[in-house]
Amino acid sequence: MSAHRDRSRGAHRAARRKPRWIDYPRHGRTGLRHWIPSWRLVLGTVLTWAGAILGLGTAVYFHVDIPDQHAAVQQEANVYYWADGSHMVNVGPVNRRNVRLSEVPVSVRNAVLAAENADFYGDSGVSFQGIARAVVNMAQGRETQGGSTITQQYVKNTYLSQEQTLSRKVQELCIALKLDNRVSKDDIFQGYLNTSWFGRGAYGIQAAANAYYDKDVDELDPSEGAFLAALLKGGNEYDPARGQAQRHRAEERWSWILDRQVELGMMDRRERARYTRFPEPRKRTLATNLGGQTGYLVDLATRYVKKQTGLGDADLERGGYQIHTTFEKDATRRLGESVEDALSRGLDPKARKDDRYVQVGAASVRPGDGAIVAVYGGPDATEQFTNNADTAGVPSGSVFKPFVLAAALQHGARSEDGSVRPVSPESFYDASGNLRPEAGAVAGPGLATSPPASRPTPPPLPRPGDLPSLRKAMVTGGNATFGRLGADTGLERVRDMAVGAGMLRDSMARLDEEFPLGTSSPSAIRVAASYATFADEGMRYEPYSVTKVLRDGTPLDGLKAPHGSRAMDKQVARQVTSVLKDVAAGALGRDEPGSYAGMPTGEHETQRVAWFAGYGNETATAVTLFRSQPGKPLLPIAGSGGQGALSAKVLPTRVWSAYMKAMAQ
């Protein structure tokens, strides 16, 4: 019995000593040791979890692939440039223009690396050490590099959303590791610089350089580059224009980035010592970048590009085009200032009813090639989209008369006996209605050998003895003289002369007895271009607004400077200029009557439009003034300015004179 009990107890003890997979709480231990795990249990637990995490991470790594880039990342702005090559404006749904890494100065690249990821070229795309360092530095209140690498930030910008969730962070890490194995560091860095947000609506380093310094990225100095690198930490929080707190943060981080470059050996101390003054960025602009005259300029250039290259709206909406225009920054500014000054001094719409709804359009074209150097389309393109410099429907009035004279000088005019005789500026109608040439009348090369096909009944002549020469009639207004001259020359020939000089055929009015007096309605741009033909001694150039368009560094076909064509004989153009110089001397009241050639409209109580067009200082410029209320015909302008019909004539002349004087400086 006793032996049996001993065997049972032994078996029971053996059973109790049988090892367990997890010996916790620990068997056979008492007190505190009962609850302390063995080293085997600790090691096994750590290895088990490590294996599980590694296995899960491996599964996730192979499951997560590099997705397609966001569509928005592939979008760029279309960039418009002034004639001198400086930046005008970026236009598009995303304010971005991608640049190659080689276009970014080394000093700017170094500033970004120092601020964001100094170990970028040596890391694997993910830096757990950097994440830990960022946490420690933030806890100590010190300046930090970001916890994420540049590769991770590029992945977030390009492939993922901006939400802060664990699953998105895991995706970011996996994609960053894969991307680092498949794409060169330079390509990643280039993509990062082109996709990062810098505030002020600017995506990418090029857009940021434009937004803060009105420069291209390759023009940035190391100090400016350090400031832009500071913005990567938060564009709105480091923009000095937003307040003193933002300014303080920006200056501190800018200084730290420069010091950090010295610490990393990217900049020597001597160079660092040169940058002690904060590189003040320019003031923030309005929310829209198409305000003022910019919208009118962009619209003109865009329509020209579409017409010449065949690009459609969908093509331009993709962005990425660099559009170089003919518009001169200073000329555009001076033209706008001349208009605004004349209107502010001459009109008071709050006090006078007749001063309301007054509109001005103006354009300046360069003789010799047809480049449009400046336009004034209205007070603000965001408030009034219609471009007054490029609108039809405004009669040309007396500024059309030089084309009547040019046609007569070129082709001759029909006399009472039915013959066609040569004409000079000194020709005049005698009391019998015969056009008599004075000495100097020269038959042009296009002298007609037969009367014009159509000759409407001419208006009545002035009283006998009151018949001025064509030159004098141009100076004094002479509607009756030019109405008759147009009829005797041939209305078709007058029309063809105006169109040949640069006006559009569809802007020509009906060929009737009023046609020579300016019932046609060319735009200010076309009037300026046509007067440029006189200035260039009869050579006509189609007005143009774009010199070249690039995409990915490649110029588009179809954009070439227009070739000149002869619209009239050189001697004819010179004679017209001689007459217009006399007109300008009387209209402008200058001591230097030979400096300008120009033509104003006359004045009368029913007047609805006023012009001044002319040339000098290597530009031809046309200014028009009218009153236009939406949905109604043109309103009378005779009372505008409070001085009767005189004001309607004076305002465009003042604008033209002030602009030409400014251009001469």
XYZ file of C-alpha atoms in Angstrom, residues 2-641:
640
model
C 2.756 2.309 1.029
C 4.751 1.557 -2.095
C 1.697 2.245 -4.226
C 1.206 5.652 -2.595
C 4.866 6.533 -3.177
C 4.574 5.696 -6.887
C 1.397 7.818 -7.176
C 3.056 10.821 -5.544
C 6.090 10.503 -7.819
C 3.901 10.374 -10.903
C 1.983 13.375 -9.682
C 5.169 15.353 -9.073
C 6.472 14.373 -12.513
C 3.255 15.507 -14.079
C 3.510 18.792 -12.219
C 7.069 19.266 -13.492
C 6.080 18.736 -17.170
C 7.186 21.874 -19.148
C 4.551 24.290 -20.440
C 4.734 26.363 -23.660
C 4.185 29.523 -21.720
C 5.433 29.200 -18.163
C 3.755 32.276 -16.797
C 3.001 32.839 -14.041
C 6.083 30.752 -13.356
C 5.505 27.239 -12.007
C 7.279 26.230 -8.863
C 8.083 29.825 -7.894
C 6.632 31.696 -5.011
C 6.375 35.288 -4.033
C 7.620 37.955 -6.422
C 9.590 35.425 -8.502
C 6.310 33.742 -9.368
C 5.381 36.864 -11.409
C 8.739 37.719 -12.982
C 8.965 36.136 -16.498
C 11.983 34.075 -17.323
C 14.573 35.270 -19.831
C 13.414 32.512 -22.147
C 9.854 33.855 -22.059
C 10.999 37.434 -22.623
C 13.262 36.484 -25.509
C 10.617 34.261 -27.032
C 7.999 36.977 -26.784
C 10.286 39.576 -28.375
C 11.281 37.259 -31.189
C 7.677 36.246 -31.775
C 6.488 39.838 -32.023
C 9.467 40.870 -34.115
C 8.796 38.030 -36.497
C 5.133 38.902 -36.691
C 5.841 42.580 -37.345
C 8.503 41.699 -39.880
C 6.183 39.288 -41.611
C 3.338 41.783 -41.598
C 5.630 44.565 -42.828
C 6.943 42.316 -45.599
C 3.418 41.410 -46.648
C 2.359 45.051 -46.627
C 5.524 46.095 -48.513
C 4.832 43.638 -51.331
C 1.125 44.421 -51.321
C 1.525 48.214 -51.586
C 2.649 49.310 -55.042
C 3.600 52.754 -56.325
C 0.308 54.279 -57.515
C -0.218 56.708 -60.382
C 0.593 60.320 -59.691
C -2.215 62.700 -58.854
C -3.611 64.398 -61.954
C -3.056 67.780 -60.295
C 0.660 67.047 -59.907
C 0.950 66.767 -63.669
C -0.716 70.135 -64.199
C 1.323 73.279 -64.615
C 0.508 76.909 -65.109
C 0.984 78.640 -68.416
C 3.627 81.295 -67.842
C 3.459 84.618 -69.658
C 6.525 86.825 -70.070
C 7.056 90.488 -70.876
C 8.959 91.457 -74.014
C 12.205 91.742 -72.019
C 11.864 88.136 -70.831
C 10.832 88.982 -67.271
C 7.944 87.138 -65.662
C 4.471 88.608 -66.172
C 1.988 86.115 -64.739
C 1.176 82.440 -64.218
C -2.248 81.324 -65.403
C -3.878 77.968 -64.774
C -5.719 75.833 -62.210
C -2.405 75.096 -60.460
C 0.251 77.764 -60.037
C 3.178 75.567 -60.946
C 5.891 75.508 -63.556
C 8.145 72.479 -63.415
C 11.878 73.061 -63.743
C 14.828 70.738 -64.115
C 17.069 70.232 -61.105
C 19.946 71.719 -63.082
C 18.004 75.010 -63.282
C 17.916 75.315 -59.499
C 21.080 76.947 -58.115
C 23.225 74.688 -55.939
C 22.895 77.175 -53.081
C 19.090 76.843 -53.189
C 19.306 73.049 -53.277
C 21.662 73.100 -50.309
C 19.287 75.324 -48.349
C 16.443 72.860 -48.889
C 18.609 69.872 -47.940
C 19.867 71.636 -44.811
C 16.336 72.528 -43.774
C 14.548 69.310 -44.604
C 16.824 66.290 -45.011
C 20.603 66.690 -44.806
C 21.121 62.918 -45.214
C 18.879 62.698 -48.272
C 21.539 61.429 -50.675
C 22.603 58.725 -48.223
C 19.326 57.495 -46.740
C 17.072 54.706 -47.979
C 14.053 56.911 -48.455
C 12.901 56.479 -44.860
C 14.744 57.683 -41.762
C 13.529 56.261 -38.479
C 16.424 58.026 -36.810
C 15.211 61.309 -38.289
C 11.719 60.691 -36.982
C 13.094 60.012 -33.503
C 15.391 63.055 -33.679
C 12.494 65.295 -34.685
C 10.461 64.088 -31.724
C 13.343 64.762 -29.292
C 14.099 68.207 -30.741
C 10.469 69.222 -30.656
C 10.279 68.143 -27.010
C 13.288 70.362 -26.283
C 11.857 73.301 -28.242
C 14.692 73.347 -30.765
C 14.617 73.971 -34.536
C 14.198 70.727 -36.412
C 14.494 69.087 -39.720
C 11.301 67.357 -40.667
C 10.742 63.890 -39.298
C 9.914 62.720 -42.809
C 12.587 62.446 -45.466
C 12.392 64.365 -48.713
C 11.422 61.091 -50.377
C 8.521 60.639 -47.961
C 7.365 64.211 -48.486
C 7.563 63.760 -52.246
C 5.477 60.580 -51.944
C 2.889 62.454 -49.880
C 2.794 65.340 -52.397
C 2.653 63.151 -55.469
C 0.899 59.875 -54.704
C -1.100 60.146 -51.471
C -3.561 62.389 -49.694
C -2.564 64.804 -46.940
C -4.608 63.039 -44.254
C -2.767 61.997 -41.070
C -3.753 58.370 -40.457
C -1.765 55.274 -39.558
C -2.673 53.464 -42.767
C -1.600 56.420 -44.917
C 1.676 56.657 -42.991
C 2.355 52.963 -43.581
C 1.649 53.431 -47.284
C 3.993 56.424 -47.335
C 6.843 54.413 -45.792
C 6.406 51.486 -48.173
C 6.159 53.643 -51.295
C 9.151 55.718 -50.185
C 11.288 52.589 -49.824
C 10.232 51.277 -53.217
C 10.635 54.624 -54.928
C 14.133 55.005 -53.542
C 15.069 51.694 -55.173
C 13.556 52.526 -58.537
C 14.157 56.254 -59.072
C 17.366 58.269 -58.850
C 17.866 60.658 -55.963
C 18.127 63.598 -58.347
C 14.770 62.751 -59.912
C 13.146 62.481 -56.495
C 14.666 65.780 -55.390
C 13.554 67.454 -58.603
C 10.024 66.130 -58.155
C 9.973 67.306 -54.551
C 11.017 70.843 -55.492
C 8.347 70.963 -58.198
C 5.462 69.664 -56.077
C 5.987 71.299 -52.682
C 3.695 74.090 -51.521
C 5.349 77.377 -50.589
C 2.344 79.534 -49.726
C 0.791 82.355 -51.755
C -0.762 79.710 -53.997
C 2.667 78.707 -55.311
C 3.405 75.041 -55.972
C 7.024 74.345 -56.782
C 10.236 76.313 -56.389
C 9.799 78.208 -59.678
C 6.326 79.498 -58.785
C 7.634 80.408 -55.323
C 10.501 82.430 -56.796
C 7.931 84.331 -58.880
C 5.506 84.823 -56.001
C 8.007 86.093 -53.422
C 10.770 87.732 -55.489
C 9.333 88.151 -59.004
C 12.288 86.156 -60.319
C 12.967 82.907 -62.068
C 14.498 80.283 -59.805
C 17.905 80.471 -61.470
C 18.160 84.133 -60.389
C 17.824 83.441 -56.654
C 20.774 84.143 -54.376
C 21.674 81.929 -51.353
C 19.868 84.203 -48.907
C 16.632 84.167 -50.906
C 16.972 80.419 -51.334
C 17.241 80.012 -47.554
C 14.012 81.952 -47.063
C 12.143 79.836 -49.614
C 13.464 76.709 -47.888
C 12.023 78.050 -44.634
C 8.587 78.191 -46.241
C 8.584 74.405 -46.670
C 7.828 74.173 -42.968
C 4.562 76.029 -43.574
C 3.973 78.631 -46.275
C 1.351 80.641 -44.424
C 3.119 80.422 -41.067
C 6.406 81.775 -42.390
C 5.202 84.469 -44.814
C 6.328 87.836 -43.378
C 3.472 89.618 -45.126
C 0.955 87.862 -42.883
C 2.005 89.509 -39.617
C 4.728 90.083 -37.066
C 4.534 86.563 -35.654
C 5.098 85.074 -39.101
C 7.930 87.527 -39.746
C 9.673 86.558 -36.526
C 9.381 82.847 -37.320
C 10.590 83.400 -40.891
C 13.666 85.391 -39.840
C 14.618 82.842 -37.180
C 14.330 79.859 -39.500
C 16.053 81.709 -42.370
C 19.020 82.415 -40.084
C 19.048 78.833 -38.782
C 19.090 77.407 -42.314
C 22.108 79.525 -43.256
C 23.905 78.468 -40.047
C 22.964 74.865 -40.665
C 24.611 74.994 -44.103
C 27.839 76.161 -42.457
C 27.578 73.319 -39.949
C 27.133 70.805 -42.776
C 29.998 72.218 -44.834
C 27.698 73.485 -47.581
C 28.699 77.128 -47.048
C 31.831 78.656 -45.573
C 31.683 81.176 -42.751
C 32.913 84.025 -44.926
C 29.978 83.625 -47.292
C 27.578 83.214 -44.386
C 28.757 86.531 -42.992
C 27.520 88.267 -46.154
C 23.883 87.415 -45.380
C 22.994 89.347 -42.272
C 19.987 91.175 -43.642
C 16.715 89.312 -44.135
C 15.865 89.088 -47.870
C 12.550 90.921 -47.801
C 10.067 89.321 -50.227
C 7.761 91.529 -52.257
C 4.317 92.379 -50.962
C 1.523 89.927 -51.454
C -0.559 90.586 -54.574
C -4.329 90.391 -54.854
C -5.991 86.996 -54.899
C -6.366 87.230 -58.653
C -3.280 87.632 -60.786
C -5.262 88.866 -63.778
C -6.262 92.231 -62.353
C -5.503 95.604 -63.911
C -4.272 95.354 -67.491
C -2.811 91.854 -67.093
C -6.043 90.070 -67.962
C -6.380 92.024 -71.207
C -2.792 91.240 -72.170
C -3.183 87.538 -71.396
C -6.408 87.338 -73.404
C -4.806 88.992 -76.436
C -1.755 86.727 -76.276
C -3.816 83.562 -75.735
C -6.097 84.253 -78.686
C -3.086 84.965 -80.884
C -1.411 81.691 -79.849
C -4.549 79.690 -80.572
C -4.947 81.295 -83.981
C -1.327 80.861 -85.050
C -0.529 77.414 -83.614
C -3.873 75.622 -83.707
C -3.808 74.924 -79.968
C -7.254 74.524 -78.464
C -8.648 75.341 -75.047
C -8.049 71.769 -73.866
C -4.380 71.981 -74.870
C -3.834 75.225 -73.002
C -5.706 73.965 -69.941
C -3.080 71.234 -69.567
C -0.618 74.035 -68.886
C 3.137 73.927 -69.123
C 3.482 76.511 -71.893
C 5.905 79.439 -71.665
C 4.420 82.282 -73.695
C 6.725 85.186 -74.552
C 4.795 88.322 -75.512
C 5.604 91.593 -77.249
C 4.153 93.652 -74.390
C 6.608 96.056 -72.778
C 6.211 96.434 -69.040
C 7.153 100.122 -68.880
C 5.063 101.056 -71.923
C 2.010 99.301 -70.467
C 2.490 101.060 -67.144
C 2.948 104.470 -68.758
C -0.092 104.062 -70.984
C -2.232 103.074 -68.005
C -0.960 105.996 -65.933
C -1.632 108.428 -68.796
C -5.238 107.237 -69.101
C -5.925 107.245 -65.381
C -4.385 110.681 -64.871
C -6.364 112.247 -67.727
C -9.632 110.709 -66.536
C -9.100 111.658 -62.897
C -8.423 115.290 -63.853
C -11.101 115.563 -66.510
C -14.055 113.557 -65.202
C -16.131 113.532 -62.030
C -18.778 110.807 -62.430
C -20.135 111.363 -58.905
C -20.859 115.011 -59.564
C -21.746 114.999 -63.281
C -24.178 112.643 -64.968
C -22.478 113.069 -68.360
C -19.215 111.723 -66.922
C -20.708 108.330 -66.116
C -20.087 105.248 -68.252
C -17.056 106.814 -69.947
C -14.758 104.169 -71.410
C -11.237 104.450 -72.794
C -9.320 102.053 -74.998
C -5.776 102.519 -76.223
C -3.095 100.568 -78.038
C 0.502 101.157 -79.014
C 2.129 99.321 -81.946
C 5.746 99.393 -83.109
C 6.220 100.452 -86.749
C 8.579 98.230 -88.685
C 7.359 94.899 -87.306
C 3.782 95.281 -85.948
C 4.555 94.293 -82.343
C 1.845 95.386 -79.902
C 3.868 97.000 -77.114
C 1.032 98.183 -74.843
C -2.737 98.249 -74.507
C -5.207 99.841 -72.147
C -8.328 97.706 -72.184
C -10.251 99.265 -69.318
C -9.902 99.960 -65.595
C -9.578 96.308 -64.512
C -9.845 93.049 -66.452
C -11.461 91.297 -63.480
C -14.286 93.849 -63.345
C -14.751 94.586 -67.056
C -13.711 91.724 -69.288
C -14.422 93.507 -72.595
C -11.143 94.847 -73.933
C -11.729 98.435 -75.068
C -8.506 98.329 -77.091
C -9.731 95.403 -79.155
C -13.433 96.042 -79.447
C -15.466 96.839 -82.544
C -18.554 99.031 -82.707
C -16.846 102.377 -82.042
C -16.830 104.575 -85.194
C -13.429 105.885 -86.199
C -14.548 109.388 -87.192
C -11.884 111.715 -88.514
C -8.972 109.357 -87.780
C -10.156 107.546 -90.925
C -9.565 110.561 -93.188
C -5.813 109.949 -93.721
C -6.742 106.762 -95.584
C -9.000 108.760 -97.880
C -6.076 111.074 -98.567
C -3.690 108.132 -99.061
C -6.037 106.482 -101.551
C -6.339 109.743 -103.493
C -2.582 110.265 -103.525
C -2.045 106.656 -104.612
C -4.746 106.351 -107.269
C -5.701 109.897 -108.211
C -9.251 111.279 -108.252
C -11.961 111.656 -110.877
C -12.458 115.161 -112.221
C -15.654 116.687 -113.588
C -14.734 115.761 -117.150
C -14.423 112.118 -116.187
C -10.659 111.899 -116.321
C -8.519 110.701 -113.418
C -5.940 113.213 -112.288
C -3.063 113.017 -109.816
C -3.567 114.551 -106.366
C -1.264 116.253 -103.866
C -1.873 117.529 -100.313
C -2.145 121.011 -101.826
C -4.921 120.055 -104.251
C -8.259 121.824 -103.714
C -11.765 121.948 -105.092
C -12.528 125.119 -107.001
C -15.859 126.847 -107.014
C -16.975 124.714 -109.945
C -16.334 121.498 -108.069
C -13.184 120.558 -109.959
C -10.268 119.099 -108.016
C -7.304 121.152 -109.061
C -3.744 119.948 -108.382
C -1.185 122.444 -107.166
C 2.521 122.234 -107.902
C 3.909 119.010 -106.509
C 1.061 116.729 -107.459
C 2.639 113.419 -108.443
C 0.775 110.524 -109.979
C 1.112 107.489 -107.771
C 2.055 104.090 -109.201
C -1.517 102.961 -108.796
C -3.027 105.935 -110.651
C -6.362 104.782 -111.963
C -6.977 104.882 -115.716
C -10.737 104.778 -115.373
C -13.258 106.395 -113.012
C -14.203 104.518 -109.824
C -16.900 101.889 -110.231
C -19.261 103.587 -107.806
C -19.592 107.272 -107.108
C -22.442 108.206 -104.773
C -23.838 111.702 -104.797
C -21.263 113.866 -103.014
C -22.227 116.171 -100.159
C -22.648 119.872 -100.997
C -19.464 121.923 -101.308
C -18.565 124.884 -99.096
C -19.304 128.363 -100.377
C -17.198 129.641 -103.276
C -13.963 131.145 -102.066
C -14.045 128.983 -98.914
C -12.442 125.846 -100.367
C -9.307 124.767 -98.492
C -6.520 122.601 -99.769
C -6.607 118.962 -98.723
C -3.858 119.717 -96.205
C -5.811 122.555 -94.644
C -9.065 120.603 -94.750
C -7.379 117.819 -92.761
C -6.211 120.327 -90.150
C -9.578 122.092 -89.817
C -11.952 119.137 -90.096
C -13.127 119.498 -93.711
C -15.891 116.887 -93.791
C -17.331 118.205 -97.052
C -13.929 118.171 -98.728
C -13.080 114.605 -97.693
C -16.578 113.324 -98.387
C -16.197 114.536 -101.943
C -12.574 113.360 -102.235
C -13.561 109.859 -101.140
C -16.318 109.739 -103.729
C -14.019 111.000 -106.487
C -11.270 108.568 -105.558
C -13.637 105.626 -105.289
C -15.067 104.232 -102.084
C -13.774 100.750 -102.914
C -10.248 102.129 -103.287
C -10.542 104.008 -99.990
C -11.747 100.839 -98.270
C -8.977 98.776 -99.830
C -6.375 101.331 -98.747
C -7.588 101.176 -95.133
C -7.681 97.370 -95.153
C -4.317 97.173 -96.891
C -2.817 99.438 -94.209
C -3.999 97.137 -91.425
C -7.708 97.484 -90.681
C -9.986 94.459 -90.802
C -12.355 94.174 -93.743
C -15.251 93.142 -91.518
C -14.886 96.394 -89.551
C -15.578 98.456 -92.682
C -18.930 100.222 -92.879
C -21.368 100.371 -95.785
C -19.988 102.217 -98.796
C -22.114 105.351 -98.852
C -21.550 109.103 -98.806
C -20.669 108.995 -95.076
C -18.069 106.251 -95.475
C -15.055 108.568 -96.033
C -15.920 110.434 -92.821
C -15.261 107.454 -90.552
C -18.382 105.331 -90.140
C -16.233 102.178 -90.015
C -15.395 100.787 -86.576
C -11.850 99.399 -86.351
C -10.385 98.661 -82.912
C -7.738 100.841 -81.303
C -5.195 98.101 -82.014
C -6.050 98.152 -85.731
C -6.034 101.942 -85.928
C -2.598 102.014 -84.278
C -1.314 99.301 -86.618
C -2.650 101.168 -89.664
C -1.008 104.422 -88.588
C 2.194 102.432 -88.072
C 2.035 101.766 -91.830
C 2.258 105.501 -92.474
C 5.113 105.750 -89.964
C 7.038 102.995 -91.773
C 6.667 104.731 -95.143
C 3.963 102.457 -96.475
C 5.138 99.054 -95.205
C 2.354 97.163 -93.471
C 2.884 94.536 -90.737
C 0.130 92.493 -89.173
C -0.108 93.355 -85.457
C 1.084 90.496 -83.263
C 1.446 89.887 -79.538
C 3.547 86.711 -79.082
C 7.110 86.054 -80.198
C 7.476 82.401 -79.152
C 5.840 79.612 -77.173
C 7.841 76.853 -75.497
C 6.811 73.570 -73.945
C 9.434 71.362 -72.327
C 12.047 73.626 -73.842
C 10.809 73.042 -77.395
C 9.398 75.966 -79.410
C 6.033 75.481 -81.103
C 5.696 75.922 -84.828
C 3.591 78.640 -86.393
C 4.889 81.652 -84.494
C 7.009 83.835 -86.693
C 7.232 87.603 -86.863
C 4.934 88.821 -89.660
C 6.553 89.712 -92.971
C 6.043 93.238 -94.215
C 4.127 94.047 -97.372
C 3.845 97.334 -99.200
C 0.448 98.938 -98.685
C 1.164 102.203 -100.498
C 3.947 103.973 -102.304
C 6.670 105.374 -100.075
C 6.084 108.893 -101.385
C 2.371 108.611 -100.587
C 3.112 107.653 -96.963
C 5.568 110.529 -96.651
C 3.003 113.014 -97.943
C 0.381 111.752 -95.481
C 2.920 112.080 -92.666
C 3.668 115.634 -93.744
C -0.029 116.514 -93.468
C -0.454 114.694 -90.111
C 2.483 116.603 -88.654
C 0.643 119.830 -89.396
C -2.496 118.376 -87.800
C -0.596 117.273 -84.700
C 1.100 120.641 -84.321
C -2.291 122.333 -84.165
C -3.930 119.719 -81.952
C -1.095 119.323 -79.447
C 0.003 122.945 -79.393
C 3.676 121.969 -79.113
C 6.727 124.070 -79.808
C 8.162 121.128 -81.723
C 5.620 120.601 -84.515
C 7.817 118.180 -86.440
C 8.090 115.624 -83.642
C 4.690 113.946 -83.962
C 2.182 113.088 -86.657
C -1.395 112.528 -85.575
C -5.106 113.031 -86.108
C -7.906 113.793 -83.630
C -11.630 113.573 -84.202
C -13.582 116.788 -84.589
C -16.183 118.105 -82.212
C -19.920 118.495 -82.479
C -22.877 118.361 -80.149
C -24.058 114.887 -81.193
C -20.598 113.363 -80.887
C -20.488 109.825 -79.458
C -16.793 109.018 -79.803
C -13.461 110.819 -79.662
C -10.083 109.634 -80.920
C -6.495 110.644 -81.215
C -4.197 108.496 -83.338
C -0.654 109.202 -84.409
C 2.986 108.247 -84.252
C 6.361 109.322 -82.972
C 9.051 107.995 -80.616
C 9.117 104.766 -82.632
C 5.544 103.881 -81.706
C 2.119 104.368 -83.274
C -0.647 104.837 -80.744
C -4.422 105.176 -80.903
C -6.663 106.318 -78.051
C -10.442 106.185 -78.149
C -13.037 107.503 -75.699
C -16.743 106.708 -75.682
C -19.678 106.245 -73.316
C -21.160 102.784 -73.191
C -23.920 101.497 -70.942
C -24.523 97.724 -71.145
C -27.352 96.849 -73.499
C -27.676 100.370 -74.947
C -26.277 102.220 -77.990
C -23.305 104.526 -77.527
C -24.214 107.569 -75.447
C -23.323 111.177 -76.399
C -20.016 112.368 -74.968
C -20.391 116.049 -75.805
C -20.968 117.003 -72.160
C -18.318 114.761 -70.654
C -15.826 116.755 -68.602
